[in-house]
Short mmCIF file of C-alpha atoms in Angstrom, two decimals:
data_model
loop_
_atom_site.label_atom_id
_atom_site.label_comp_id
_atom_site.label_asym_id
_atom_site.label_seq_id
_atom_site.Cartn_x
_atom_site.Cartn_y
_atom_site.Cartn_z
CA UNK A 137 44.23 -65.94 73.15
CA UNK A 138 44.28 -62.53 74.32
CA UNK A 139 40.95 -60.62 74.10
CA UNK A 140 41.82 -57.38 72.30
CA UNK A 141 39.23 -54.40 73.36
CA UNK A 142 38.15 -51.52 71.00
CA UNK A 143 40.42 -49.26 69.60
CA UNK A 144 40.17 -45.37 70.41
CA UNK A 145 39.56 -45.20 66.22
CA UNK A 146 36.58 -47.71 66.19
CA UNK A 147 35.14 -46.02 69.46
CA UNK A 148 35.32 -42.39 67.67
CA UNK A 149 33.78 -44.41 64.41
CA UNK A 150 31.13 -45.60 66.92
CA UNK A 151 30.00 -42.07 68.33
CA UNK A 152 30.16 -40.69 64.99
CA UNK A 153 27.81 -43.21 63.48
CA UNK A 154 25.63 -42.10 66.54
CA UNK A 155 26.00 -38.54 66.33
CA UNK A 156 24.85 -39.09 62.88
CA UNK A 157 21.92 -41.16 63.79
CA UNK A 158 20.76 -38.79 66.42
CA UNK A 159 20.90 -35.82 63.87
CA UNK A 160 18.58 -37.48 61.85
CA UNK A 161 16.34 -38.73 64.03
CA UNK A 162 15.80 -36.19 66.33
CA UNK A 163 14.00 -33.71 64.05
CA UNK A 164 11.76 -36.68 62.91
CA UNK A 165 10.77 -37.62 66.47
CA UNK A 166 9.98 -33.22 67.02
CA UNK A 167 7.97 -33.51 63.89
CA UNK A 168 5.80 -36.39 64.84
CA UNK A 169 5.61 -34.92 68.54
CA UNK A 170 4.24 -31.52 66.95
CA UNK A 171 2.15 -33.85 64.52
CA UNK A 172 0.49 -35.24 67.78
CA UNK A 173 0.18 -31.60 69.15
CA UNK A 174 -1.67 -30.56 65.63
CA UNK A 175 -3.92 -33.73 66.18
CA UNK A 176 -4.88 -32.45 69.49
CA UNK A 177 -5.32 -29.25 68.31
CA UNK A 178 -7.72 -29.82 65.99
CA UNK A 179 -9.65 -32.50 68.18
CA UNK A 180 -9.76 -28.86 70.93
CA UNK A 181 -11.53 -27.02 68.00
CA UNK A 182 -14.07 -29.92 66.69
CA UNK A 183 -15.34 -30.07 70.24
CA UNK A 184 -15.75 -25.97 70.07
CA UNK A 185 -17.60 -26.22 67.09
CA UNK A 186 -19.79 -28.86 69.03
CA UNK A 187 -20.30 -26.29 71.76
CA UNK A 188 -21.16 -23.28 69.70
CA UNK A 189 -23.63 -24.87 67.67
CA UNK A 190 -24.97 -26.19 70.90
CA UNK A 191 -25.27 -22.83 71.88
CA UNK A 192 -27.00 -21.40 68.61
CA UNK A 193 -29.59 -24.02 69.02
CA UNK A 194 -30.20 -22.43 73.02
CA UNK A 195 -29.87 -18.72 71.89
CA UNK A 196 -31.94 -18.69 68.96
CA UNK A 197 -29.19 -19.78 66.13
CA UNK A 198 -27.51 -16.63 67.46
CA UNK A 199 -23.70 -17.51 67.46
CA UNK A 200 -21.80 -16.36 70.70
CA UNK A 201 -20.71 -12.72 71.46
CA UNK A 202 -16.62 -12.08 71.23
CA UNK A 203 -16.94 -10.46 74.51
CA UNK A 204 -19.02 -8.07 76.81
CA UNK A 205 -18.27 -6.31 80.25
CA UNK A 206 -19.39 -7.91 83.28
CA UNK A 207 -19.03 -7.59 86.84
CA UNK A 208 -18.68 -11.08 89.26
CA UNK A 209 -17.63 -10.88 92.40
CA UNK A 210 -16.58 -7.00 92.57
CA UNK A 211 -14.20 -7.56 89.65
CA UNK A 212 -15.48 -6.29 85.81
CA UNK A 213 -13.73 -7.72 82.63
CA UNK A 214 -14.61 -8.82 80.23
CA UNK A 215 -16.76 -12.15 79.50
CA UNK A 216 -15.69 -13.60 76.31
CA UNK A 217 -16.75 -16.15 73.95
CA UNK A 218 -14.99 -18.79 75.94
CA UNK A 219 -16.64 -18.39 78.88
CA UNK A 220 -20.36 -18.48 77.35
CA UNK A 221 -19.59 -21.91 75.87
CA UNK A 222 -17.74 -23.18 78.71
CA UNK A 223 -20.83 -24.50 80.27
CA UNK A 224 -21.07 -27.12 76.86
CA UNK A 225 -17.76 -28.29 77.48
CA UNK A 226 -16.38 -27.64 81.11
CA UNK A 227 -13.02 -28.09 80.41
CA UNK A 228 -10.50 -25.64 80.67
CA UNK A 229 -7.84 -27.53 78.85
CA UNK A 230 -9.95 -27.33 75.71
CA UNK A 231 -9.20 -23.60 74.99
CA UNK A 232 -5.16 -23.98 75.21
CA UNK A 233 -3.44 -25.23 72.54
CA UNK A 234 -0.65 -27.71 73.31
CA UNK A 235 1.77 -26.04 70.92
CA UNK A 236 0.84 -22.34 72.56
CA UNK A 237 2.89 -20.90 75.69
CA UNK A 238 -0.45 -19.19 77.13
CA UNK A 239 -3.41 -21.31 78.91
CA UNK A 240 -6.62 -20.21 80.19
CA UNK A 241 -8.98 -20.50 83.11
CA UNK A 242 -12.31 -20.15 83.11
CA UNK A 243 -12.54 -17.88 86.15
CA UNK A 244 -9.79 -15.50 84.60
CA UNK A 245 -12.31 -12.82 83.30
CA UNK A 246 -9.11 -10.90 81.71
CA UNK A 247 -7.25 -13.45 80.49
CA UNK A 248 -7.75 -15.66 76.76
CA UNK A 249 -5.56 -18.68 76.05
CA UNK A 250 -4.03 -19.08 72.35
CA UNK A 251 -7.79 -19.47 70.28
CA UNK A 252 -8.91 -16.84 68.83
CA UNK A 253 -12.62 -15.65 67.57
CA UNK A 254 -13.58 -14.45 64.41
CA UNK A 255 -13.86 -10.60 65.17
CA UNK A 256 -16.48 -10.04 62.68
CA UNK A 257 -18.41 -12.69 64.81
CA UNK A 258 -18.43 -10.46 68.00
CA UNK A 259 -22.02 -9.29 67.68
CA UNK A 260 -24.04 -12.10 68.14
CA UNK A 261 -24.35 -13.01 64.53
CA UNK A 262 -26.82 -15.30 63.08
CA UNK A 263 -26.15 -18.56 61.49
CA UNK A 264 -28.87 -18.06 59.00
CA UNK A 265 -26.87 -14.92 57.55
CA UNK A 266 -23.34 -16.54 56.77
CA UNK A 267 -23.57 -17.03 53.36
CA UNK A 268 -21.20 -20.00 53.14
CA UNK A 269 -20.35 -21.39 56.42
CA UNK A 270 -17.75 -24.01 55.16
CA UNK A 271 -15.74 -21.23 53.58
CA UNK A 272 -16.58 -18.73 56.48
CA UNK A 273 -13.66 -18.71 59.97
CA UNK A 274 -15.28 -19.18 62.95
CA UNK A 275 -12.04 -20.04 65.37
CA UNK A 276 -8.10 -20.58 64.82
CA UNK A 277 -4.91 -20.69 66.28
CA UNK A 278 -3.48 -16.87 67.67
CA UNK A 279 -0.34 -16.20 69.58
CA UNK A 280 -1.97 -16.04 72.80
CA UNK A 281 -0.78 -13.84 76.13
CA UNK A 282 -1.89 -12.53 78.69
CA UNK A 283 -3.48 -9.28 77.41
CA UNK A 284 -7.41 -9.64 77.03
CA UNK A 285 -7.76 -7.09 74.39
CA UNK A 286 -6.21 -8.67 71.66
CA UNK A 287 -5.95 -12.45 72.54
CA UNK A 288 -9.25 -13.71 73.00
CA UNK A 289 -10.03 -12.71 69.03
CA UNK A 290 -8.69 -13.17 65.69
CA UNK A 291 -8.51 -11.08 62.40
CA UNK A 292 -7.07 -9.81 59.64
CA UNK A 293 -5.37 -6.37 59.12
CA UNK A 294 -6.13 -3.67 56.53
CA UNK A 295 -4.39 -0.28 56.94
CA UNK A 296 -6.99 2.16 55.48
CA UNK A 297 -9.43 0.09 58.51
CA UNK A 298 -7.23 -0.37 61.54
CA UNK A 299 -3.79 1.33 60.79
CA UNK A 300 -0.05 0.68 59.69
CA UNK A 301 0.04 -2.93 59.01
CA UNK A 302 3.03 -5.00 59.99
CA UNK A 303 3.35 -7.50 57.32
CA UNK A 304 -0.29 -8.58 56.67
CA UNK A 305 -1.49 -8.11 59.81
CA UNK A 306 -1.76 -5.86 62.59
CA UNK A 307 -0.08 -6.54 65.73
CA UNK A 308 -2.75 -4.49 67.84
CA UNK A 309 -4.82 -7.86 67.08
CA UNK A 310 -4.27 -11.41 67.04
CA UNK A 311 -3.28 -12.70 63.91
CA UNK A 312 -3.10 -16.28 63.06
CA UNK A 313 -0.94 -18.10 64.38
CA UNK A 314 1.31 -20.30 62.13
CA UNK A 315 2.49 -22.56 64.95
CA UNK A 316 1.96 -26.24 63.38
CA UNK A 317 5.11 -26.88 61.11
CA UNK A 318 3.95 -23.64 59.42
CA UNK A 319 0.04 -24.34 59.56
CA UNK A 320 -2.49 -22.50 61.46
CA UNK A 321 -5.86 -24.65 62.69
CA UNK A 322 -9.25 -23.26 62.21
CA UNK A 323 -12.61 -23.93 62.83
CA UNK A 324 -14.90 -22.95 59.90
CA UNK A 325 -18.43 -22.22 60.70
CA UNK A 326 -20.00 -25.27 59.32
CA UNK A 327 -18.03 -27.63 61.85
CA UNK A 328 -15.60 -28.83 60.09
CA UNK A 329 -11.26 -28.03 60.87
CA UNK A 330 -8.83 -27.49 58.78
CA UNK A 331 -4.75 -26.86 58.60
CA UNK A 332 -3.77 -23.91 56.71
CA UNK A 333 -0.88 -22.67 55.60
CA UNK A 334 -0.25 -19.02 55.42
CA UNK A 335 -0.63 -18.79 51.51
CA UNK A 336 -4.05 -20.18 51.83
CA UNK A 337 -5.19 -17.94 54.37
CA UNK A 338 -3.77 -14.58 53.87
CA UNK A 339 -4.77 -13.51 50.60
CA UNK A 340 -5.92 -9.79 50.51
CA UNK A 341 -5.48 -8.57 46.91
CA UNK A 342 -9.15 -7.37 46.24
CA UNK A 343 -9.01 -8.25 42.62
CA UNK A 344 -9.44 -12.03 43.60
CA UNK A 345 -13.09 -12.41 43.66
CA UNK A 346 -14.34 -12.86 47.30
CA UNK A 347 -10.81 -13.71 48.61
CA UNK A 348 -9.78 -10.55 50.10
CA UNK A 349 -10.07 -9.11 53.70
CA UNK A 350 -12.35 -6.65 54.80
CA UNK A 351 -12.42 -4.01 57.56
CA UNK A 352 -15.08 -2.52 60.07
CA UNK A 353 -18.51 -0.59 58.31
CA UNK A 354 -16.79 2.09 57.01
CA UNK A 355 -14.52 -0.45 55.12
CA UNK A 356 -16.70 -2.94 53.28
CA UNK A 357 -16.27 -2.24 50.13
CA UNK A 358 -14.17 -5.27 49.73
CA UNK A 359 -15.79 -8.38 50.44
CA UNK A 360 -13.63 -11.40 51.51
CA UNK A 361 -15.52 -14.74 51.80
CA UNK A 362 -13.04 -16.15 54.54
CA UNK A 363 -13.86 -14.13 57.43
CA UNK A 364 -16.94 -12.18 56.71
CA UNK A 365 -19.98 -14.06 54.68
CA UNK A 366 -23.16 -11.93 55.44
#
Protein backbone atom coordinates (compact mmCIF):
# COMPACT_ATOMS: atom_id res chain seq x y z
CA UNK A 1 0.00 0.00 0.00
CA UNK A 2 1.40 3.35 -1.02
CA UNK A 3 2.16 5.66 1.94
CA UNK A 4 0.60 9.10 1.63
CA UNK A 5 2.32 12.32 2.72
CA UNK A 6 0.80 15.43 4.20
CA UNK A 7 -1.45 17.42 1.96
CA UNK A 8 -0.91 21.14 1.47
CA UNK A 9 -4.00 21.92 3.53
CA UNK A 10 -2.74 19.80 6.42
CA UNK A 11 0.64 21.55 6.33
CA UNK A 12 -1.05 24.94 6.32
CA UNK A 13 -3.18 23.92 9.30
CA UNK A 14 -0.07 22.83 11.22
CA UNK A 15 1.72 26.07 10.38
CA UNK A 16 -1.32 28.07 11.47
CA UNK A 17 -1.46 26.20 14.78
CA UNK A 18 2.25 26.83 15.39
CA UNK A 19 1.79 30.52 14.62
CA UNK A 20 -1.13 30.76 17.04
CA UNK A 21 0.83 29.00 19.79
CA UNK A 22 3.81 31.29 19.18
CA UNK A 23 1.59 34.36 19.39
CA UNK A 24 0.24 33.11 22.71
CA UNK A 25 3.50 31.91 24.25
CA UNK A 26 5.98 34.58 23.18
CA UNK A 27 4.35 37.33 25.30
CA UNK A 28 4.29 34.91 28.23
CA UNK A 29 8.00 34.22 27.80
CA UNK A 30 8.68 37.95 27.51
CA UNK A 31 6.75 38.64 30.71
CA UNK A 32 8.62 35.87 32.52
CA UNK A 33 11.94 37.29 31.33
CA UNK A 34 11.00 40.78 32.48
CA UNK A 35 9.82 39.42 35.83
CA UNK A 36 13.26 37.86 36.30
CA UNK A 37 14.89 41.17 35.43
CA UNK A 38 12.64 42.97 37.88
CA UNK A 39 13.67 40.54 40.62
CA UNK A 40 17.33 41.13 39.77
CA UNK A 41 16.75 44.89 39.90
CA UNK A 42 15.10 44.56 43.31
CA UNK A 43 18.09 42.56 44.51
CA UNK A 44 20.37 45.38 43.33
CA UNK A 45 18.34 47.91 45.28
CA UNK A 46 18.31 45.73 48.38
CA UNK A 47 22.10 45.53 48.31
CA UNK A 48 22.29 49.29 47.82
CA UNK A 49 20.15 49.69 50.90
CA UNK A 50 22.57 47.57 52.92
CA UNK A 51 25.50 49.58 51.57
CA UNK A 52 23.84 52.89 52.43
CA UNK A 53 23.10 51.61 55.93
CA UNK A 54 26.76 50.61 56.34
CA UNK A 55 27.84 54.03 55.08
CA UNK A 56 25.53 55.74 57.56
CA UNK A 57 26.91 53.63 60.38
CA UNK A 58 30.43 54.76 59.50
CA UNK A 59 29.47 58.43 59.17
CA UNK A 60 27.51 59.21 62.33
CA UNK A 61 24.12 58.18 60.88
CA UNK A 62 24.47 60.58 57.95
CA UNK A 63 23.20 59.44 54.56
CA UNK A 64 25.44 59.87 51.50
CA UNK A 65 25.36 63.15 49.63
CA UNK A 66 23.72 63.05 46.25
CA UNK A 67 26.77 64.64 44.66
CA UNK A 68 29.71 66.94 45.28
CA UNK A 69 32.56 68.12 43.11
CA UNK A 70 35.97 66.43 43.25
CA UNK A 71 39.11 66.39 41.12
CA UNK A 72 40.69 63.03 40.34
CA UNK A 73 43.65 62.68 37.99
CA UNK A 74 43.23 66.23 36.76
CA UNK A 75 39.56 65.70 35.92
CA UNK A 76 36.89 67.56 37.88
CA UNK A 77 33.47 66.04 38.10
CA UNK A 78 30.64 65.01 40.35
CA UNK A 79 31.35 62.46 43.07
CA UNK A 80 27.96 60.81 43.17
CA UNK A 81 26.16 58.83 45.84
CA UNK A 82 27.08 55.67 43.90
CA UNK A 83 30.79 56.44 44.27
CA UNK A 84 30.31 56.96 48.00
CA UNK A 85 28.75 53.56 48.62
CA UNK A 86 30.77 51.66 46.01
CA UNK A 87 33.47 50.60 48.54
CA UNK A 88 30.75 48.73 50.42
CA UNK A 89 29.64 46.68 47.41
CA UNK A 90 32.56 46.74 44.91
CA UNK A 91 30.29 45.68 42.07
CA UNK A 92 29.62 48.02 39.15
CA UNK A 93 26.79 45.84 37.82
CA UNK A 94 24.83 46.56 40.97
CA UNK A 95 24.14 50.08 39.70
CA UNK A 96 22.80 48.96 36.31
CA UNK A 97 19.21 47.76 36.11
CA UNK A 98 18.92 44.68 33.84
CA UNK A 99 15.99 46.30 32.05
CA UNK A 100 17.76 49.61 31.43
CA UNK A 101 19.98 50.63 28.53
CA UNK A 102 22.65 52.63 30.32
CA UNK A 103 25.35 51.15 32.53
CA UNK A 104 27.59 52.72 35.14
CA UNK A 105 31.33 52.48 35.71
CA UNK A 106 32.94 53.41 38.99
CA UNK A 107 35.67 55.43 37.32
CA UNK A 108 33.28 57.71 35.47
CA UNK A 109 32.78 60.93 37.40
CA UNK A 110 30.24 62.30 34.94
CA UNK A 111 28.21 59.25 34.02
CA UNK A 112 25.38 57.64 35.92
CA UNK A 113 23.50 54.45 35.30
CA UNK A 114 19.80 53.88 35.73
CA UNK A 115 19.08 54.42 39.42
CA UNK A 116 18.26 57.75 41.01
CA UNK A 117 18.74 58.94 44.59
CA UNK A 118 15.95 60.91 46.24
CA UNK A 119 16.94 64.52 45.59
CA UNK A 120 15.83 65.57 49.07
CA UNK A 121 18.77 63.60 50.48
CA UNK A 122 21.40 65.51 48.51
CA UNK A 123 22.71 67.26 51.61
CA UNK A 124 23.63 64.25 53.75
CA UNK A 125 20.48 64.07 55.81
CA UNK A 126 20.51 62.37 59.18
CA UNK A 127 18.64 59.09 59.49
CA UNK A 128 17.27 60.26 62.83
CA UNK A 129 15.58 63.21 61.11
CA UNK A 130 13.40 61.00 58.92
CA UNK A 131 10.07 60.47 60.67
CA UNK A 132 8.71 57.62 58.56
CA UNK A 133 11.56 55.70 56.92
CA UNK A 134 9.26 52.95 55.67
CA UNK A 135 7.31 55.54 53.65
CA UNK A 136 10.18 57.65 52.34
CA UNK A 137 11.77 57.06 48.94
CA UNK A 138 15.54 56.55 48.90
CA UNK A 139 16.55 55.10 45.50
CA UNK A 140 14.54 54.01 42.49
CA UNK A 141 14.51 53.24 38.78
CA UNK A 142 15.17 56.28 36.60
CA UNK A 143 15.40 56.52 32.79
CA UNK A 144 19.19 56.46 32.82
CA UNK A 145 21.51 58.22 30.45
CA UNK A 146 24.92 59.76 29.92
CA UNK A 147 24.04 63.15 31.40
CA UNK A 148 25.31 63.32 34.96
CA UNK A 149 23.37 66.51 35.62
CA UNK A 150 20.03 64.74 35.65
CA UNK A 151 20.58 60.98 35.83
CA UNK A 152 22.00 60.24 39.27
CA UNK A 153 19.00 61.52 41.19
CA UNK A 154 15.25 61.13 41.21
CA UNK A 155 12.67 63.67 42.22
CA UNK A 156 9.15 64.84 41.45
CA UNK A 157 8.43 68.15 39.81
CA UNK A 158 6.29 71.11 40.72
CA UNK A 159 5.53 73.93 38.30
CA UNK A 160 5.90 76.48 41.09
CA UNK A 161 9.28 75.13 42.15
CA UNK A 162 11.03 73.56 39.19
CA UNK A 163 9.46 75.24 36.17
CA UNK A 164 6.94 74.00 33.58
CA UNK A 165 5.94 70.36 33.88
CA UNK A 166 5.50 67.71 31.24
CA UNK A 167 2.81 65.60 32.80
CA UNK A 168 3.70 65.05 36.44
CA UNK A 169 7.48 65.15 36.07
CA UNK A 170 9.92 67.83 35.02
CA UNK A 171 11.97 66.60 32.03
CA UNK A 172 15.02 68.44 33.38
CA UNK A 173 15.22 65.97 36.25
CA UNK A 174 15.24 62.20 36.47
CA UNK A 175 11.72 60.97 37.00
CA UNK A 176 10.81 57.42 38.07
CA UNK A 177 11.03 54.94 35.19
CA UNK A 178 8.16 52.45 35.04
CA UNK A 179 10.09 49.89 33.00
CA UNK A 180 9.06 46.74 34.86
CA UNK A 181 5.65 46.02 33.35
CA UNK A 182 4.43 49.50 34.32
CA UNK A 183 6.07 49.29 37.75
CA UNK A 184 9.03 51.14 39.22
CA UNK A 185 11.23 49.47 41.83
CA UNK A 186 11.77 51.63 44.90
CA UNK A 187 14.22 51.27 47.80
CA UNK A 188 12.75 52.89 50.90
CA UNK A 189 14.78 54.42 53.72
CA UNK A 190 14.06 51.52 56.08
CA UNK A 191 15.72 49.16 53.57
CA UNK A 192 12.72 47.37 52.08
CA UNK A 193 12.21 47.27 48.32
CA UNK A 194 8.83 47.40 46.65
CA UNK A 195 7.49 47.70 43.10
CA UNK A 196 5.17 50.68 42.78
CA UNK A 197 2.61 51.50 40.12
CA UNK A 198 2.38 55.03 38.78
CA UNK A 199 -0.83 55.95 40.59
CA UNK A 200 0.63 54.81 43.90
CA UNK A 201 3.81 56.87 43.61
CA UNK A 202 2.71 59.94 41.69
CA UNK A 203 -0.08 61.17 43.93
CA UNK A 204 0.31 64.92 43.86
CA UNK A 205 -2.93 66.47 45.12
CA UNK A 206 -2.07 68.67 48.13
CA UNK A 207 -5.51 68.00 49.57
CA UNK A 208 -4.47 64.42 50.28
CA UNK A 209 -2.86 64.63 53.70
CA UNK A 210 0.82 63.79 53.53
CA UNK A 211 0.71 62.48 49.98
CA UNK A 212 1.61 65.31 47.61
CA UNK A 213 5.19 66.18 46.68
CA UNK A 214 7.05 69.34 47.58
CA UNK A 215 9.93 71.24 46.08
CA UNK A 216 12.91 73.20 47.47
CA UNK A 217 12.84 75.36 50.59
CA UNK A 218 10.70 78.07 49.02
CA UNK A 219 8.01 75.50 48.21
CA UNK A 220 7.73 73.63 51.48
CA UNK A 221 4.14 74.63 52.24
CA UNK A 222 3.01 71.19 51.07
CA UNK A 223 4.56 68.23 52.84
CA UNK A 224 4.78 65.05 50.85
CA UNK A 225 5.61 61.95 52.83
CA UNK A 226 6.90 59.86 49.96
CA UNK A 227 9.85 62.16 49.46
CA UNK A 228 10.81 64.34 52.41
CA UNK A 229 9.85 63.08 55.84
CA UNK A 230 11.94 65.43 57.89
